[in-house]
């Protein structure tokens, strides 16, 4: 049985962090997200159509640090200006570059070590 797309209305990654206040401050103060919910156990952050949730480390899973093998890829309409506004305020994974597959992008790390990529389609 296949699932048809009308059943899904959004995707909100739920990531773990040992530092909820630091994560809130990074995403709101550095990236410009709005914190729409903030509890001692979790928080929700939004910027335009992008939404992320963070929880404290889950004692049932047994991790002592954030664990995620992929990246979060944000599409933007002005990657060059975003790069200029962030490059001196973050830890850079790779600087802005235009790739053969039609994207101009860069990547940074958040305060937890999660990889965040920002890209814009090239003409």
Short mmCIF file of N, CA and C in Angstrom, two decimals:
data_model
loop_
_atom_site.label_atom_id
_atom_site.label_comp_id
_atom_site.label_asym_id
_atom_site.label_seq_id
_atom_site.Cartn_x
_atom_site.Cartn_y
_atom_site.Cartn_z
N UNK A 1 0.84 -1.18 0.00
CA UNK A 1 0.00 0.00 0.00
C UNK A 1 0.88 1.24 0.00
N UNK A 2 0.59 2.17 -0.87
CA UNK A 2 1.37 3.41 -0.91
C UNK A 2 0.62 4.52 -0.19
N UNK A 3 1.36 5.49 0.29
CA UNK A 3 0.79 6.63 0.98
C UNK A 3 0.69 7.77 -0.02
N UNK A 4 -0.45 8.40 -0.10
CA UNK A 4 -0.61 9.52 -1.02
C UNK A 4 -0.28 10.83 -0.31
N UNK A 5 0.21 11.79 -1.04
CA UNK A 5 0.71 13.03 -0.46
C UNK A 5 -0.30 13.84 0.34
N UNK A 6 -1.61 13.80 0.07
CA UNK A 6 -2.51 14.60 0.90
C UNK A 6 -2.52 14.23 2.38
N UNK A 7 -1.99 13.06 2.74
CA UNK A 7 -1.95 12.68 4.15
C UNK A 7 -0.91 13.46 4.94
N UNK A 8 0.11 13.98 4.25
CA UNK A 8 1.16 14.73 4.92
C UNK A 8 0.93 16.22 4.72
N UNK A 9 1.08 16.99 5.79
CA UNK A 9 0.91 18.44 5.66
C UNK A 9 2.18 19.20 5.99
N UNK A 10 3.14 18.57 6.66
CA UNK A 10 4.39 19.25 7.01
C UNK A 10 5.38 18.23 7.53
N UNK A 11 6.64 18.62 7.54
CA UNK A 11 7.70 17.83 8.16
C UNK A 11 8.43 18.74 9.13
N UNK A 12 8.48 18.35 10.38
CA UNK A 12 9.16 19.13 11.40
C UNK A 12 10.19 18.24 12.07
N UNK A 13 11.46 18.40 11.74
CA UNK A 13 12.47 17.58 12.41
C UNK A 13 12.48 17.84 13.92
N UNK A 14 12.60 16.76 14.68
CA UNK A 14 12.74 16.85 16.14
C UNK A 14 14.14 16.37 16.46
N UNK A 15 15.01 17.28 16.87
CA UNK A 15 16.40 16.97 17.16
C UNK A 15 16.65 17.08 18.66
N UNK A 16 17.68 16.40 19.12
CA UNK A 16 18.01 16.43 20.54
C UNK A 16 19.20 17.35 20.80
N UNK A 17 19.20 17.96 21.97
CA UNK A 17 20.28 18.84 22.38
C UNK A 17 20.47 18.75 23.89
N UNK A 18 21.71 18.82 24.35
CA UNK A 18 21.94 18.89 25.80
C UNK A 18 21.79 20.32 26.32
N UNK A 19 21.59 21.29 25.41
CA UNK A 19 21.59 22.70 25.77
C UNK A 19 20.43 23.43 25.10
N UNK A 20 19.22 23.29 25.65
CA UNK A 20 18.07 23.96 25.06
C UNK A 20 18.22 25.48 25.03
N UNK A 21 18.65 26.14 26.11
CA UNK A 21 18.79 27.60 26.04
C UNK A 21 19.83 28.04 24.99
N UNK A 22 20.96 27.34 24.90
CA UNK A 22 21.97 27.69 23.91
C UNK A 22 21.47 27.48 22.49
N UNK A 23 20.69 26.42 22.30
CA UNK A 23 20.13 26.15 20.98
C UNK A 23 19.11 27.21 20.61
N UNK A 24 18.25 27.58 21.55
CA UNK A 24 17.29 28.67 21.31
C UNK A 24 18.03 29.95 20.95
N UNK A 25 19.07 30.27 21.68
CA UNK A 25 19.81 31.51 21.44
C UNK A 25 20.52 31.48 20.08
N UNK A 26 21.07 30.33 19.67
CA UNK A 26 21.73 30.24 18.38
C UNK A 26 20.73 30.46 17.25
N UNK A 27 19.62 29.73 17.30
CA UNK A 27 18.66 29.81 16.20
C UNK A 27 17.93 31.15 16.15
N UNK A 28 17.65 31.76 17.30
CA UNK A 28 16.97 33.05 17.28
C UNK A 28 17.96 34.20 17.07
N UNK A 29 19.08 34.17 17.78
CA UNK A 29 20.03 35.28 17.72
C UNK A 29 20.92 35.30 16.49
N UNK A 30 21.31 34.13 15.99
CA UNK A 30 22.21 34.06 14.84
C UNK A 30 21.45 33.89 13.53
N UNK A 31 20.48 32.99 13.52
CA UNK A 31 19.78 32.67 12.27
C UNK A 31 18.46 33.41 12.08
N UNK A 32 17.94 34.03 13.12
CA UNK A 32 16.72 34.83 12.98
C UNK A 32 15.42 34.05 13.12
N UNK A 33 15.47 32.83 13.66
CA UNK A 33 14.24 32.07 13.90
C UNK A 33 13.45 32.73 15.03
N UNK A 34 12.18 32.42 15.10
CA UNK A 34 11.32 32.82 16.20
C UNK A 34 11.04 31.60 17.05
N UNK A 35 11.16 31.74 18.35
CA UNK A 35 10.84 30.64 19.26
C UNK A 35 9.34 30.71 19.55
N UNK A 36 8.59 29.71 19.07
CA UNK A 36 7.14 29.70 19.24
C UNK A 36 6.68 28.88 20.43
N UNK A 37 7.57 28.07 20.98
CA UNK A 37 7.26 27.31 22.20
C UNK A 37 8.57 27.01 22.90
N UNK A 38 8.59 27.20 24.20
CA UNK A 38 9.82 27.00 24.98
C UNK A 38 9.43 26.44 26.34
N UNK A 39 9.74 25.17 26.55
CA UNK A 39 9.45 24.52 27.83
C UNK A 39 10.76 23.98 28.38
N UNK A 40 10.79 23.49 29.60
CA UNK A 40 12.03 22.89 30.12
C UNK A 40 12.46 21.63 29.36
N UNK A 41 11.52 20.99 28.64
CA UNK A 41 11.83 19.74 27.93
C UNK A 41 12.06 19.89 26.43
N UNK A 42 11.47 20.93 25.80
CA UNK A 42 11.58 21.07 24.35
C UNK A 42 11.29 22.50 23.94
N UNK A 43 11.65 22.81 22.68
CA UNK A 43 11.31 24.11 22.12
C UNK A 43 11.01 23.95 20.63
N UNK A 44 10.26 24.91 20.12
CA UNK A 44 9.88 24.93 18.71
C UNK A 44 10.35 26.25 18.11
N UNK A 45 10.97 26.18 16.95
CA UNK A 45 11.53 27.35 16.28
C UNK A 45 11.01 27.42 14.85
N UNK A 46 10.67 28.63 14.39
CA UNK A 46 10.19 28.79 13.02
C UNK A 46 10.87 29.98 12.36
N UNK A 47 11.02 29.86 11.05
CA UNK A 47 11.50 30.95 10.21
C UNK A 47 10.83 30.75 8.86
N UNK A 48 9.85 31.60 8.54
CA UNK A 48 9.08 31.39 7.32
C UNK A 48 8.43 30.02 7.38
N UNK A 49 8.55 29.23 6.31
CA UNK A 49 7.94 27.90 6.31
C UNK A 49 8.77 26.83 7.03
N UNK A 50 9.96 27.18 7.47
CA UNK A 50 10.83 26.20 8.14
C UNK A 50 10.47 26.11 9.62
N UNK A 51 10.36 24.88 10.11
CA UNK A 51 10.07 24.66 11.53
C UNK A 51 10.97 23.55 12.04
N UNK A 52 11.58 23.78 13.20
CA UNK A 52 12.41 22.79 13.86
C UNK A 52 11.96 22.67 15.31
N UNK A 53 12.06 21.47 15.83
CA UNK A 53 11.82 21.26 17.25
C UNK A 53 13.07 20.63 17.85
N UNK A 54 13.37 21.00 19.07
CA UNK A 54 14.49 20.43 19.81
C UNK A 54 13.98 19.95 21.16
N UNK A 55 14.47 18.81 21.57
CA UNK A 55 14.16 18.31 22.90
C UNK A 55 15.47 18.11 23.64
N UNK A 56 15.37 18.00 24.96
CA UNK A 56 16.54 17.62 25.73
C UNK A 56 16.92 16.19 25.36
N UNK A 57 18.10 15.76 25.76
CA UNK A 57 18.51 14.39 25.48
C UNK A 57 17.52 13.43 26.12
N UNK A 58 17.14 12.41 25.38
CA UNK A 58 16.14 11.45 25.83
C UNK A 58 16.80 10.34 26.63
N UNK A 59 16.50 10.27 27.91
CA UNK A 59 17.14 9.28 28.79
C UNK A 59 16.82 7.85 28.36
N UNK A 60 15.71 7.63 27.68
CA UNK A 60 15.35 6.29 27.23
C UNK A 60 16.22 5.82 26.08
N UNK A 61 16.76 6.75 25.30
CA UNK A 61 17.59 6.38 24.16
C UNK A 61 19.06 6.22 24.55
N UNK A 62 19.47 6.86 25.64
CA UNK A 62 20.81 6.65 26.17
C UNK A 62 21.92 7.45 25.53
N UNK A 63 21.60 8.41 24.66
CA UNK A 63 22.65 9.23 24.06
C UNK A 63 23.10 10.30 25.03
N UNK A 64 24.38 10.63 24.99
CA UNK A 64 24.91 11.69 25.85
C UNK A 64 25.24 12.95 25.06
N UNK A 65 25.08 12.88 23.74
CA UNK A 65 25.34 14.03 22.86
C UNK A 65 24.41 13.90 21.64
N UNK A 66 24.19 15.00 20.92
CA UNK A 66 23.36 14.93 19.72
C UNK A 66 23.91 13.92 18.71
N UNK A 67 23.01 13.18 18.08
CA UNK A 67 23.40 12.18 17.09
C UNK A 67 22.54 12.38 15.85
N UNK A 68 23.20 12.65 14.71
CA UNK A 68 22.48 12.84 13.45
C UNK A 68 23.50 12.73 12.34
N UNK A 69 23.27 11.85 11.39
CA UNK A 69 24.29 11.62 10.37
C UNK A 69 24.07 12.41 9.09
N UNK A 70 22.98 13.13 9.00
CA UNK A 70 22.69 13.88 7.78
C UNK A 70 22.88 15.38 7.98
N UNK A 71 22.13 16.14 7.21
CA UNK A 71 22.16 17.59 7.34
C UNK A 71 20.75 18.12 7.18
N UNK A 72 20.54 19.35 7.60
CA UNK A 72 19.30 20.06 7.33
C UNK A 72 19.59 21.03 6.20
N UNK A 73 18.82 20.93 5.12
CA UNK A 73 19.07 21.74 3.92
C UNK A 73 17.96 22.78 3.81
N UNK A 74 18.35 24.05 3.91
CA UNK A 74 17.41 25.16 3.81
C UNK A 74 17.55 25.81 2.44
N UNK A 75 16.46 25.97 1.74
CA UNK A 75 16.48 26.71 0.47
C UNK A 75 16.21 28.18 0.78
N UNK A 76 16.92 29.04 0.09
CA UNK A 76 16.80 30.47 0.32
C UNK A 76 16.72 31.21 -1.01
N UNK A 77 16.19 32.41 -0.97
CA UNK A 77 16.10 33.22 -2.19
C UNK A 77 17.28 34.18 -2.32
N UNK A 78 18.15 34.24 -1.32
CA UNK A 78 19.30 35.15 -1.38
C UNK A 78 20.48 34.57 -0.62
N UNK A 79 21.05 33.50 -1.16
CA UNK A 79 22.12 32.77 -0.48
C UNK A 79 23.36 33.62 -0.28
N UNK A 80 23.67 34.51 -1.23
CA UNK A 80 24.88 35.32 -1.10
C UNK A 80 24.81 36.28 0.09
N UNK A 81 23.69 36.97 0.24
CA UNK A 81 23.56 37.88 1.38
C UNK A 81 23.48 37.12 2.70
N UNK A 82 22.85 35.96 2.69
CA UNK A 82 22.80 35.15 3.90
C UNK A 82 24.21 34.72 4.29
N UNK A 83 25.01 34.31 3.33
CA UNK A 83 26.40 33.92 3.57
C UNK A 83 27.17 35.08 4.21
N UNK A 84 27.05 36.27 3.64
CA UNK A 84 27.77 37.44 4.15
C UNK A 84 27.34 37.73 5.60
N UNK A 85 26.07 37.56 5.90
CA UNK A 85 25.58 37.89 7.24
C UNK A 85 25.98 36.84 8.29
N UNK A 86 26.30 35.62 7.85
CA UNK A 86 26.59 34.54 8.80
C UNK A 86 28.06 34.16 8.92
N UNK A 87 28.83 34.30 7.87
CA UNK A 87 30.16 33.68 7.77
C UNK A 87 31.10 33.99 8.92
N UNK A 88 31.01 35.17 9.50
CA UNK A 88 31.92 35.54 10.60
C UNK A 88 31.33 35.24 11.97
N UNK A 89 30.10 34.69 12.02
CA UNK A 89 29.42 34.47 13.29
C UNK A 89 29.20 33.00 13.61
N UNK A 90 29.66 32.11 12.71
CA UNK A 90 29.37 30.68 12.84
C UNK A 90 30.60 29.86 12.54
N UNK A 91 30.51 28.57 12.82
CA UNK A 91 31.55 27.63 12.41
C UNK A 91 31.18 27.13 11.02
N UNK A 92 32.05 27.38 10.05
CA UNK A 92 31.77 27.07 8.65
C UNK A 92 32.25 25.65 8.33
N UNK A 93 31.41 24.87 7.68
CA UNK A 93 31.81 23.56 7.15
C UNK A 93 32.44 23.75 5.78
N UNK A 94 31.74 24.46 4.88
CA UNK A 94 32.33 24.84 3.60
C UNK A 94 31.75 26.19 3.18
N UNK A 95 32.57 27.05 2.58
CA UNK A 95 32.13 28.38 2.18
C UNK A 95 31.23 28.32 0.95
N UNK A 96 30.67 29.46 0.62
CA UNK A 96 29.75 29.54 -0.51
C UNK A 96 30.43 29.10 -1.80
N UNK A 97 29.69 28.33 -2.57
CA UNK A 97 30.24 27.76 -3.81
C UNK A 97 29.07 27.45 -4.75
N UNK A 98 29.33 27.53 -6.04
CA UNK A 98 28.34 27.13 -7.04
C UNK A 98 28.71 25.74 -7.53
N UNK A 99 27.75 24.82 -7.44
CA UNK A 99 27.99 23.42 -7.78
C UNK A 99 27.41 23.08 -9.15
N UNK A 100 27.99 22.07 -9.80
CA UNK A 100 27.56 21.65 -11.13
C UNK A 100 26.11 21.18 -11.16
N UNK A 101 25.58 20.77 -10.03
CA UNK A 101 24.21 20.26 -10.01
C UNK A 101 23.16 21.38 -9.89
N UNK A 102 23.60 22.63 -10.07
CA UNK A 102 22.65 23.74 -10.17
C UNK A 102 22.30 24.44 -8.88
N UNK A 103 23.15 24.30 -7.86
CA UNK A 103 22.89 25.00 -6.60
C UNK A 103 24.10 25.82 -6.19
N UNK A 104 23.83 26.99 -5.63
CA UNK A 104 24.85 27.81 -4.98
C UNK A 104 24.56 27.69 -3.50
N UNK A 105 25.56 27.25 -2.71
CA UNK A 105 25.27 26.93 -1.32
C UNK A 105 26.50 27.04 -0.43
N UNK A 106 26.24 27.00 0.87
CA UNK A 106 27.29 26.92 1.88
C UNK A 106 26.75 26.09 3.04
N UNK A 107 27.64 25.69 3.93
CA UNK A 107 27.21 24.89 5.08
C UNK A 107 27.92 25.37 6.34
N UNK A 108 27.17 25.33 7.44
CA UNK A 108 27.68 25.72 8.75
C UNK A 108 27.27 24.66 9.77
N UNK A 109 27.82 24.79 10.97
CA UNK A 109 27.41 23.94 12.09
C UNK A 109 26.66 24.79 13.10
N UNK A 110 25.61 24.22 13.68
CA UNK A 110 24.95 24.93 14.77
C UNK A 110 25.70 24.68 16.08
N UNK A 111 25.18 25.17 17.17
CA UNK A 111 25.85 25.03 18.47
C UNK A 111 25.93 23.59 18.96
N UNK A 112 25.17 22.68 18.36
CA UNK A 112 25.19 21.26 18.73
C UNK A 112 26.08 20.43 17.83
N UNK A 113 26.55 21.02 16.74
CA UNK A 113 27.32 20.27 15.76
C UNK A 113 26.49 19.76 14.60
N UNK A 114 25.19 20.07 14.57
CA UNK A 114 24.36 19.69 13.43
C UNK A 114 24.79 20.49 12.20
N UNK A 115 24.82 19.82 11.04
CA UNK A 115 25.20 20.45 9.79
C UNK A 115 23.98 21.12 9.17
N UNK A 116 24.09 22.42 8.90
CA UNK A 116 23.03 23.20 8.27
C UNK A 116 23.55 23.69 6.92
N UNK A 117 22.84 23.35 5.85
CA UNK A 117 23.22 23.79 4.51
C UNK A 117 22.18 24.78 4.02
N UNK A 118 22.65 25.79 3.31
CA UNK A 118 21.78 26.83 2.76
C UNK A 118 22.05 26.92 1.28
N UNK A 119 21.01 26.80 0.46
CA UNK A 119 21.24 26.78 -0.98
C UNK A 119 20.19 27.52 -1.77
N UNK A 120 20.58 27.91 -2.97
CA UNK A 120 19.71 28.60 -3.93
C UNK A 120 20.01 28.04 -5.30
N UNK A 121 18.95 27.78 -6.07
CA UNK A 121 19.14 27.30 -7.43
C UNK A 121 19.82 28.36 -8.27
N UNK A 122 20.71 27.91 -9.16
CA UNK A 122 21.37 28.85 -10.06
C UNK A 122 20.55 28.93 -11.35
N UNK A 123 20.74 30.00 -12.07
CA UNK A 123 19.99 30.22 -13.32
C UNK A 123 20.40 29.23 -14.37
#
